[in-house]
Coordinates of C-alpha atoms and ligand atoms in Angstrom, one line a residue:
M1 CA 12.5 -23.2 5.3
S2 CA 12.1 -26.8 4.2
S3 CA 15.2 -28.8 3.2
E4 CA 16.0 -32.4 2.6
T5 CA 19.2 -34.5 2.4
I6 CA 19.3 -37.5 0.2
T7 CA 22.1 -40.0 0.0
V8 CA 23.3 -41.7 -3.2
G9 CA 24.3 -45.1 -1.8
L10 CA 27.4 -46.0 -3.7
G11 CA 29.5 -47.5 -1.0
E12 CA 32.8 -45.7 -0.6
R13 CA 31.7 -43.2 -3.3
A14 CA 28.4 -42.4 -1.6
Y15 CA 27.5 -38.7 -1.4
D16 CA 24.7 -36.5 -0.2
I17 CA 22.4 -34.2 -2.1
H18 CA 21.3 -31.2 -0.1
V19 CA 18.1 -29.7 -1.3
G20 CA 16.6 -26.6 0.1
A21 CA 15.6 -23.0 -0.6
G22 CA 18.7 -21.1 0.5
A23 CA 20.9 -24.2 0.7
L24 CA 23.8 -22.3 -0.8
A25 CA 24.2 -20.4 2.4
R26 CA 25.5 -23.7 3.9
A27 CA 28.0 -24.3 1.0
G28 CA 31.0 -23.1 2.9
D29 CA 30.4 -25.4 5.8
L30 CA 29.5 -28.3 3.6
L31 CA 32.4 -27.9 1.2
K32 CA 35.1 -27.0 3.7
P33 CA 36.0 -30.6 4.6
L34 CA 36.5 -31.3 0.8
A35 CA 38.5 -28.2 -0.1
K36 CA 42.3 -28.1 -0.4
G37 CA 44.3 -25.2 -1.7
V38 CA 42.7 -22.9 -4.3
V39 CA 39.2 -24.1 -5.2
P40 CA 38.1 -23.3 -8.8
V41 CA 34.4 -22.4 -9.2
V42 CA 33.4 -23.2 -12.8
T43 CA 30.3 -21.3 -14.0
D44 CA 28.9 -19.6 -17.1
E45 CA 28.4 -15.9 -17.9
H46 CA 24.7 -15.9 -17.1
V47 CA 25.0 -17.6 -13.8
A48 CA 28.2 -15.6 -12.9
R49 CA 26.3 -12.3 -13.3
I50 CA 23.7 -13.3 -10.6
H51 CA 24.9 -16.1 -8.4
L52 CA 28.7 -16.2 -8.3
Q53 CA 29.5 -13.4 -5.9
P54 CA 27.1 -14.6 -3.1
L55 CA 28.8 -18.1 -3.4
L56 CA 32.3 -16.6 -3.3
D57 CA 31.2 -14.6 -0.2
V58 CA 29.9 -17.8 1.6
L59 CA 33.0 -19.7 0.7
G60 CA 35.2 -16.9 1.9
K61 CA 33.5 -16.8 5.2
S62 CA 34.5 -20.5 5.7
G63 CA 38.1 -19.8 4.8
I64 CA 37.9 -21.3 1.3
T65 CA 40.0 -19.5 -1.3
A66 CA 37.9 -19.8 -4.4
R67 CA 38.7 -18.6 -8.0
P68 CA 36.1 -18.4 -10.7
I69 CA 36.4 -19.8 -14.2
V70 CA 33.7 -18.3 -16.4
M71 CA 32.7 -20.2 -19.5
A72 CA 30.4 -19.0 -22.4
P73 CA 26.8 -20.1 -21.8
G74 CA 25.2 -22.9 -23.7
E75 CA 26.2 -26.2 -25.4
V76 CA 29.0 -24.4 -27.2
S77 CA 31.1 -24.9 -24.0
K78 CA 30.4 -28.6 -23.8
S79 CA 32.9 -29.2 -26.6
F80 CA 36.6 -30.0 -27.2
A81 CA 37.2 -26.2 -27.3
G82 CA 35.4 -25.7 -24.0
L83 CA 37.3 -28.6 -22.4
K84 CA 40.6 -27.1 -23.7
K85 CA 39.8 -23.8 -22.1
L86 CA 38.6 -25.2 -18.9
S87 CA 41.4 -27.8 -18.4
G88 CA 44.0 -25.2 -19.3
A89 CA 42.6 -22.8 -16.7
L90 CA 42.4 -25.6 -14.0
L91 CA 46.0 -26.6 -14.7
D92 CA 47.2 -23.0 -14.7
M93 CA 45.7 -22.8 -11.2
E94 CA 47.8 -25.7 -10.2
I95 CA 44.9 -27.4 -8.5
D96 CA 45.8 -30.1 -6.0
R97 CA 45.3 -33.7 -7.1
K98 CA 43.4 -34.1 -3.8
G99 CA 41.6 -30.8 -4.2
L100 CA 38.1 -29.9 -5.2
V101 CA 36.5 -28.3 -8.3
I102 CA 33.1 -26.7 -7.9
A103 CA 30.5 -26.6 -10.8
L104 CA 28.0 -23.8 -10.4
G105 CA 25.5 -23.9 -13.2
G106 CA 23.1 -25.9 -15.3
G107 CA 23.7 -29.2 -17.0
V108 CA 26.2 -27.8 -19.4
I109 CA 28.6 -26.6 -16.7
G110 CA 28.0 -29.7 -14.6
D111 CA 28.6 -32.1 -17.5
L112 CA 31.7 -30.2 -18.7
T113 CA 33.2 -29.6 -15.2
G114 CA 32.5 -33.2 -14.2
F115 CA 34.3 -34.5 -17.3
A116 CA 37.3 -32.2 -16.9
A117 CA 37.6 -33.1 -13.2
G118 CA 37.3 -36.8 -14.2
V119 CA 40.2 -36.7 -16.6
L120 CA 42.4 -34.1 -14.9
K121 CA 45.4 -35.6 -13.1
R122 CA 43.5 -38.9 -13.5
G123 CA 40.6 -37.7 -11.5
V124 CA 39.9 -34.8 -9.1
A125 CA 37.0 -34.5 -6.8
F126 CA 34.1 -32.2 -7.8
A127 CA 31.0 -30.7 -6.3
Q128 CA 27.8 -30.0 -8.1
L129 CA 26.0 -26.8 -7.3
P130 CA 23.1 -27.0 -9.9
T131 CA 21.3 -23.8 -10.8
T132 CA 18.7 -25.0 -13.3
L133 CA 15.7 -27.2 -12.5
L134 CA 17.0 -29.8 -15.0
A135 CA 20.4 -29.9 -13.3
Q136 CA 18.9 -30.1 -9.8
V137 CA 16.6 -33.1 -10.6
D138 CA 18.7 -34.9 -13.2
S139 CA 22.2 -34.0 -14.5
S140 CA 23.9 -33.1 -11.2
V141 CA 23.1 -36.6 -9.8
G142 CA 24.4 -39.9 -10.9
G143 CA 27.9 -39.1 -12.3
K144 CA 27.3 -39.0 -16.0
T145 CA 29.7 -36.4 -17.4
A146 CA 30.4 -35.6 -21.1
I147 CA 31.2 -33.2 -23.8
N148 CA 29.7 -33.3 -27.3
A149 CA 31.5 -34.5 -30.4
P150 CA 30.8 -33.3 -34.0
Q151 CA 29.2 -36.8 -34.5
G152 CA 26.7 -36.3 -31.7
K153 CA 25.8 -35.1 -28.2
N154 CA 27.5 -36.6 -25.0
L155 CA 29.6 -39.0 -27.0
I156 CA 32.8 -38.2 -25.2
G157 CA 32.3 -38.9 -21.5
L158 CA 32.8 -40.9 -18.4
F159 CA 31.2 -41.8 -15.1
H160 CA 32.6 -39.6 -12.4
Q161 CA 30.5 -39.1 -9.3
P162 CA 30.4 -35.8 -7.5
R163 CA 31.4 -35.7 -3.9
I164 CA 28.4 -33.6 -2.9
V165 CA 25.4 -31.9 -4.6
I166 CA 23.9 -28.7 -3.2
A167 CA 20.7 -27.8 -4.9
D168 CA 19.4 -24.4 -3.8
T169 CA 15.9 -24.1 -5.2
A170 CA 15.9 -20.3 -4.5
L171 CA 18.3 -20.0 -7.4
L172 CA 15.6 -21.1 -9.8
S173 CA 13.7 -17.8 -9.3
T174 CA 16.2 -16.2 -11.8
L175 CA 15.9 -18.9 -14.4
P176 CA 14.0 -18.0 -17.6
K177 CA 10.5 -19.4 -17.5
R178 CA 11.1 -21.6 -20.6
E179 CA 14.2 -23.2 -18.9
L180 CA 12.2 -23.8 -15.7
L181 CA 9.5 -25.5 -17.7
A182 CA 12.0 -27.6 -19.6
G183 CA 13.4 -28.8 -16.3
Y184 CA 9.9 -29.7 -15.2
A185 CA 9.7 -32.3 -18.0
E186 CA 12.3 -34.2 -16.1
V187 CA 10.3 -33.9 -12.9
A188 CA 7.2 -35.3 -14.6
K189 CA 9.4 -38.0 -16.0
Y190 CA 10.0 -39.5 -12.5
G191 CA 6.3 -39.8 -11.9
A192 CA 5.7 -41.3 -15.3
L193 CA 8.4 -43.8 -15.1
G194 CA 8.0 -45.2 -11.6
D195 CA 5.8 -43.4 -9.2
A196 CA 2.1 -42.9 -10.0
Q197 CA 1.5 -41.3 -6.5
F198 CA 4.2 -38.7 -7.2
F199 CA 2.6 -38.0 -10.6
E200 CA -0.7 -37.5 -8.8
W201 CA 1.0 -35.1 -6.4
L202 CA 2.4 -33.2 -9.4
E203 CA -1.0 -32.9 -10.9
V204 CA -2.1 -31.0 -7.8
N205 CA 1.2 -29.2 -6.9
G206 CA 3.4 -29.0 -10.0
A207 CA 1.9 -25.7 -11.2
R208 CA 2.3 -24.3 -7.7
A209 CA 6.0 -25.3 -7.6
L210 CA 6.5 -23.7 -11.0
A211 CA 4.8 -20.5 -9.9
G212 CA 7.3 -20.1 -7.1
N213 CA 5.8 -22.0 -4.1
S214 CA 9.1 -22.8 -2.3
A215 CA 7.9 -25.8 -0.3
A216 CA 6.3 -27.4 -3.4
M217 CA 9.5 -26.9 -5.4
V218 CA 11.7 -28.3 -2.6
K219 CA 9.5 -31.4 -2.5
A220 CA 9.4 -31.8 -6.3
V221 CA 13.3 -31.6 -6.5
A222 CA 14.0 -33.7 -3.4
H223 CA 11.6 -36.5 -4.5
S224 CA 13.0 -36.5 -8.0
C225 CA 16.6 -36.7 -6.6
K226 CA 15.5 -39.5 -4.2
M227 CA 14.1 -41.5 -7.2
K228 CA 17.2 -40.9 -9.3
A229 CA 19.6 -41.7 -6.3
D230 CA 17.9 -45.0 -5.7
I231 CA 18.1 -46.0 -9.3
V232 CA 21.7 -44.9 -9.6
A233 CA 22.6 -46.8 -6.4
R234 CA 21.1 -50.0 -7.9
D235 CA 22.5 -49.6 -11.5
E236 CA 25.3 -47.0 -11.6
R237 CA 26.6 -48.0 -15.0
E238 CA 23.2 -48.3 -16.8
T239 CA 23.3 -52.1 -17.4
G240 CA 19.6 -52.2 -16.7
E241 CA 17.2 -50.2 -14.7
R242 CA 19.0 -46.8 -15.1
A243 CA 17.9 -46.8 -18.8
L244 CA 14.4 -46.0 -17.5
L245 CA 15.7 -42.5 -16.9
N246 CA 15.9 -42.1 -20.6
L247 CA 12.1 -42.2 -20.9
G248 CA 11.2 -39.9 -23.8
H249 CA 14.9 -39.4 -24.8
T250 CA 15.1 -41.6 -27.9
F251 CA 12.3 -39.5 -29.5
G252 CA 13.5 -36.3 -27.8
H253 CA 17.1 -36.5 -29.0
A254 CA 15.9 -37.2 -32.5
L255 CA 13.6 -34.1 -32.3
E256 CA 16.5 -32.0 -31.0
A257 CA 18.8 -33.3 -33.8
T258 CA 16.3 -32.6 -36.6
T259 CA 15.6 -29.1 -35.3
G260 CA 19.4 -28.4 -35.3
F261 CA 19.8 -28.4 -31.4
S262 CA 18.5 -24.9 -31.6
D263 CA 16.2 -22.5 -29.8
R264 CA 13.3 -24.1 -31.7
L265 CA 13.3 -26.9 -29.2
I266 CA 15.4 -27.1 -26.0
H267 CA 16.3 -30.4 -24.3
G268 CA 13.5 -30.6 -21.8
E269 CA 10.9 -29.7 -24.4
G270 CA 12.2 -32.5 -26.6
V271 CA 11.9 -34.9 -23.6
A272 CA 8.3 -33.7 -22.9
I273 CA 7.2 -34.4 -26.5
G274 CA 9.3 -37.6 -26.4
M275 CA 7.4 -38.9 -23.4
A276 CA 4.1 -38.1 -25.0
L277 CA 5.2 -40.1 -28.0
A278 CA 6.4 -43.0 -25.8
F279 CA 2.9 -43.0 -24.2
R280 CA 1.2 -42.9 -27.6
L281 CA 3.4 -45.7 -28.9
S282 CA 2.6 -47.8 -25.8
V283 CA -1.1 -47.3 -26.4
K284 CA -0.8 -48.2 -30.1
L285 CA 1.0 -51.4 -29.2
G286 CA -1.8 -52.3 -26.7
L287 CA 0.6 -52.0 -23.7
C288 CA -1.0 -49.0 -22.0
A289 CA -4.5 -47.8 -21.4
G290 CA -5.4 -44.7 -23.5
Q291 CA -6.6 -42.8 -20.4
D292 CA -3.1 -43.0 -18.8
A293 CA -1.5 -41.5 -21.9
E294 CA -4.2 -38.8 -22.0
R295 CA -3.7 -38.0 -18.4
F296 CA 0.0 -37.6 -18.8
I297 CA -0.3 -35.5 -21.9
R298 CA -3.0 -33.4 -20.2
H299 CA -0.7 -32.6 -17.3
I300 CA 2.4 -31.6 -19.3
K301 CA 0.2 -29.4 -21.6
A302 CA -1.5 -27.9 -18.5
V303 CA 1.8 -26.6 -17.1
G304 CA 2.8 -25.2 -20.6
L305 CA 5.0 -27.9 -22.1
P306 CA 4.7 -29.1 -25.7
A307 CA 3.3 -32.6 -26.3
S308 CA 3.3 -33.0 -30.1
I309 CA 5.7 -32.7 -33.0
A310 CA 3.1 -30.4 -34.6
G311 CA 3.7 -27.9 -31.8
I312 CA 7.4 -27.3 -32.7
P313 CA 7.8 -23.9 -34.4
G314 CA 9.2 -23.9 -38.0
S315 CA 9.1 -26.6 -40.5
R316 CA 8.0 -30.1 -39.3
P317 CA 10.8 -32.7 -39.1
G318 CA 9.9 -35.6 -41.5
T319 CA 9.2 -39.1 -40.2
D320 CA 12.1 -40.7 -42.1
E321 CA 14.5 -38.0 -40.9
L322 CA 13.4 -38.6 -37.3
V323 CA 13.9 -42.4 -37.7
A324 CA 17.4 -41.8 -39.2
A325 CA 18.2 -39.5 -36.3
M326 CA 17.1 -42.2 -33.8
A327 CA 19.3 -44.7 -35.5
H328 CA 22.3 -42.4 -34.8
D329 CA 21.5 -42.0 -31.1
K330 CA 23.8 -43.8 -28.7
K331 CA 20.9 -45.7 -27.4
V332 CA 21.3 -48.1 -30.3
T333 CA 22.7 -51.6 -29.4
D334 CA 23.4 -54.3 -32.1
G335 CA 21.5 -52.1 -34.6
K336 CA 18.3 -52.2 -32.6
L337 CA 16.6 -49.1 -31.2
T338 CA 16.0 -49.1 -27.5
F339 CA 12.7 -47.6 -26.3
I340 CA 11.3 -47.0 -22.9
L341 CA 7.6 -47.8 -23.0
L342 CA 4.9 -47.8 -20.5
K343 CA 2.4 -50.3 -19.1
G344 CA 0.7 -47.4 -17.4
L345 CA 1.5 -44.3 -15.4
G346 CA 4.4 -45.1 -13.2
Q347 CA 5.2 -48.4 -15.0
A348 CA 8.0 -47.9 -17.5
F349 CA 10.0 -50.7 -19.0
V350 CA 12.9 -51.1 -21.4
T351 CA 12.3 -52.8 -24.7
R352 CA 14.2 -53.4 -28.0
D353 CA 11.3 -55.2 -29.6
V354 CA 9.3 -52.4 -31.2
P355 CA 8.0 -52.7 -34.8
L356 CA 9.3 -49.7 -36.8
D357 CA 6.0 -49.3 -38.6
A358 CA 4.3 -48.5 -35.3
V359 CA 7.0 -46.0 -34.5
K360 CA 6.6 -44.3 -37.9
L361 CA 2.8 -44.2 -37.5
V362 CA 3.0 -42.5 -34.1
L363 CA 5.5 -40.0 -35.5
T364 CA 3.3 -39.2 -38.5
E365 CA 0.2 -38.9 -36.3
S366 CA 1.7 -36.6 -33.6
Ligands
NAD401 P1 22.2 -25.0 -19.4 O1 23.3 -25.5 -18.5 O2 22.6 -24.6 -20.8 O3 21.4 -23.8 -18.7 C1 20.4 -23.3 -19.4 C2 20.5 -21.7 -19.5 O4 20.1 -21.2 -18.2 C3 21.9 -21.2 -19.8 O5 21.8 -20.1 -20.6 C4 22.4 -20.8 -18.4 O6 23.4 -19.8 -18.4 C5 21.2 -20.3 -17.7 N1 21.1 -20.4 -16.3 C6 21.5 -21.5 -15.5 N2 21.1 -21.3 -14.2 C7 20.5 -20.1 -14.2 C8 19.9 -19.3 -13.2 N3 19.8 -19.8 -11.9 N4 19.4 -18.1 -13.4 C9 19.4 -17.7 -14.7 N5 20.0 -18.3 -15.7 C10 20.5 -19.5 -15.5 O7 21.1 -26.1 -19.6 P2 20.5 -27.3 -18.7 O8 19.1 -27.5 -19.2 O9 20.7 -27.0 -17.3 O10 21.4 -28.6 -19.1 C11 21.4 -29.1 -20.3 C12 22.5 -30.0 -20.5 O11 22.4 -31.1 -19.5 C13 22.6 -30.7 -21.8 O12 23.9 -30.6 -22.3 C14 22.3 -32.2 -21.5 O13 23.0 -33.1 -22.4 C15 22.8 -32.3 -20.1 N6 22.2 -33.4 -19.3 C16 23.0 -34.2 -18.6 C17 22.5 -35.2 -17.8 C18 23.4 -36.1 -17.0 O14 22.9 -37.1 -16.4 N7 24.7 -35.7 -16.9 C19 21.1 -35.4 -17.7 C20 20.3 -34.5 -18.4 C21 20.8 -33.5 -19.2
LIG402 N1 19.9 -38.6 -17.3 C1 19.9 -40.0 -17.4 C2 20.9 -40.6 -16.5 O1 21.5 -40.0 -15.7 O2 21.0 -41.8 -16.5

């Protein structure tokens, strides 16, 4: 079985990401040095049904006393109500200030648990055991934690790095196909933003990874984590380069918002369309060759991801509505929209100098 360990080089807060098919079998040994007293395992109902007991067994074998806290699945838990429930349960367990909280789940559980751990007793250590592709390649790494506010997504949050990440790619076999594909958008993002060779590898191997080829999936996850780890180590607080990880997100968030954060469009699908729009906008502004944009769009369509606004089911969000939603996004500084655009495949850059007319034209044409 292939496995890889990647280090996020953050000095005294450095941590390892263990990627492998079956990596969870090593969770007891890996977590034992961090555990103290009762260890809460935060998860959601879907994940609990399938993956909780095997983890509890593994932890038990290493002498860790774990106690589950099961949240409702979905964004509904990444809320003040979810935080109230979770922090109450953690405090009731009288977790040690020097103890450990485990997050077993997708980005929702990871973001919520990381945030709760970050504020509880002024900061308790936590471990990320991501169970979705999106969480394995993106949300479990880098320490961004948050809950949503009525005013918008992820607006209440803090940076709180995990102490360890264990990404068991075998867990992805139980993930609904749509969620798997949505996570793949974030994998393709790494190739598009900074590694044309990786993108080329994905063109050959991406579909194999999605179809269940274990070695291909381990490589896809590990390479994505390595790219994110390197960026986070250089720019933990997103004062510069880390913003590249938001490729496709300004458009994507606006699409999610205007479709009501609903089943019509899940996050990774919004990111996929958002990246296609970022390529199209880059071509329109004369920054990127049309063939690079076409190549990117061809690949995401080939694996089954959407690449245009017209492909979203239901009534089409209007251009003005989308622009207004973008203006509400937290990627607005001094009233100017921030875009991640491309000079070509693997060559993303941050800009705040984009004519609104070109943005509107791309939205209308897509
Ligand atoms: P999610 O956590 O809601 O999981 C998606 C669905 O899959 C849920 O129903 C969940 O119960 C189910 N599930 C999870 N693992 C499963 C498995 N192995 N088998 C079967 N079902 C499983 O969604 P997500 O896409 O993982 O995360 C989305 C969240 O991540 C959003 O809130 C987004 O804002 C956040 N996010 C955070 C960062 C960050 O840097 N912190 C980055 C990207 C996204
Ligand atoms: N998901 C973007 C980031 O972690 O910065």
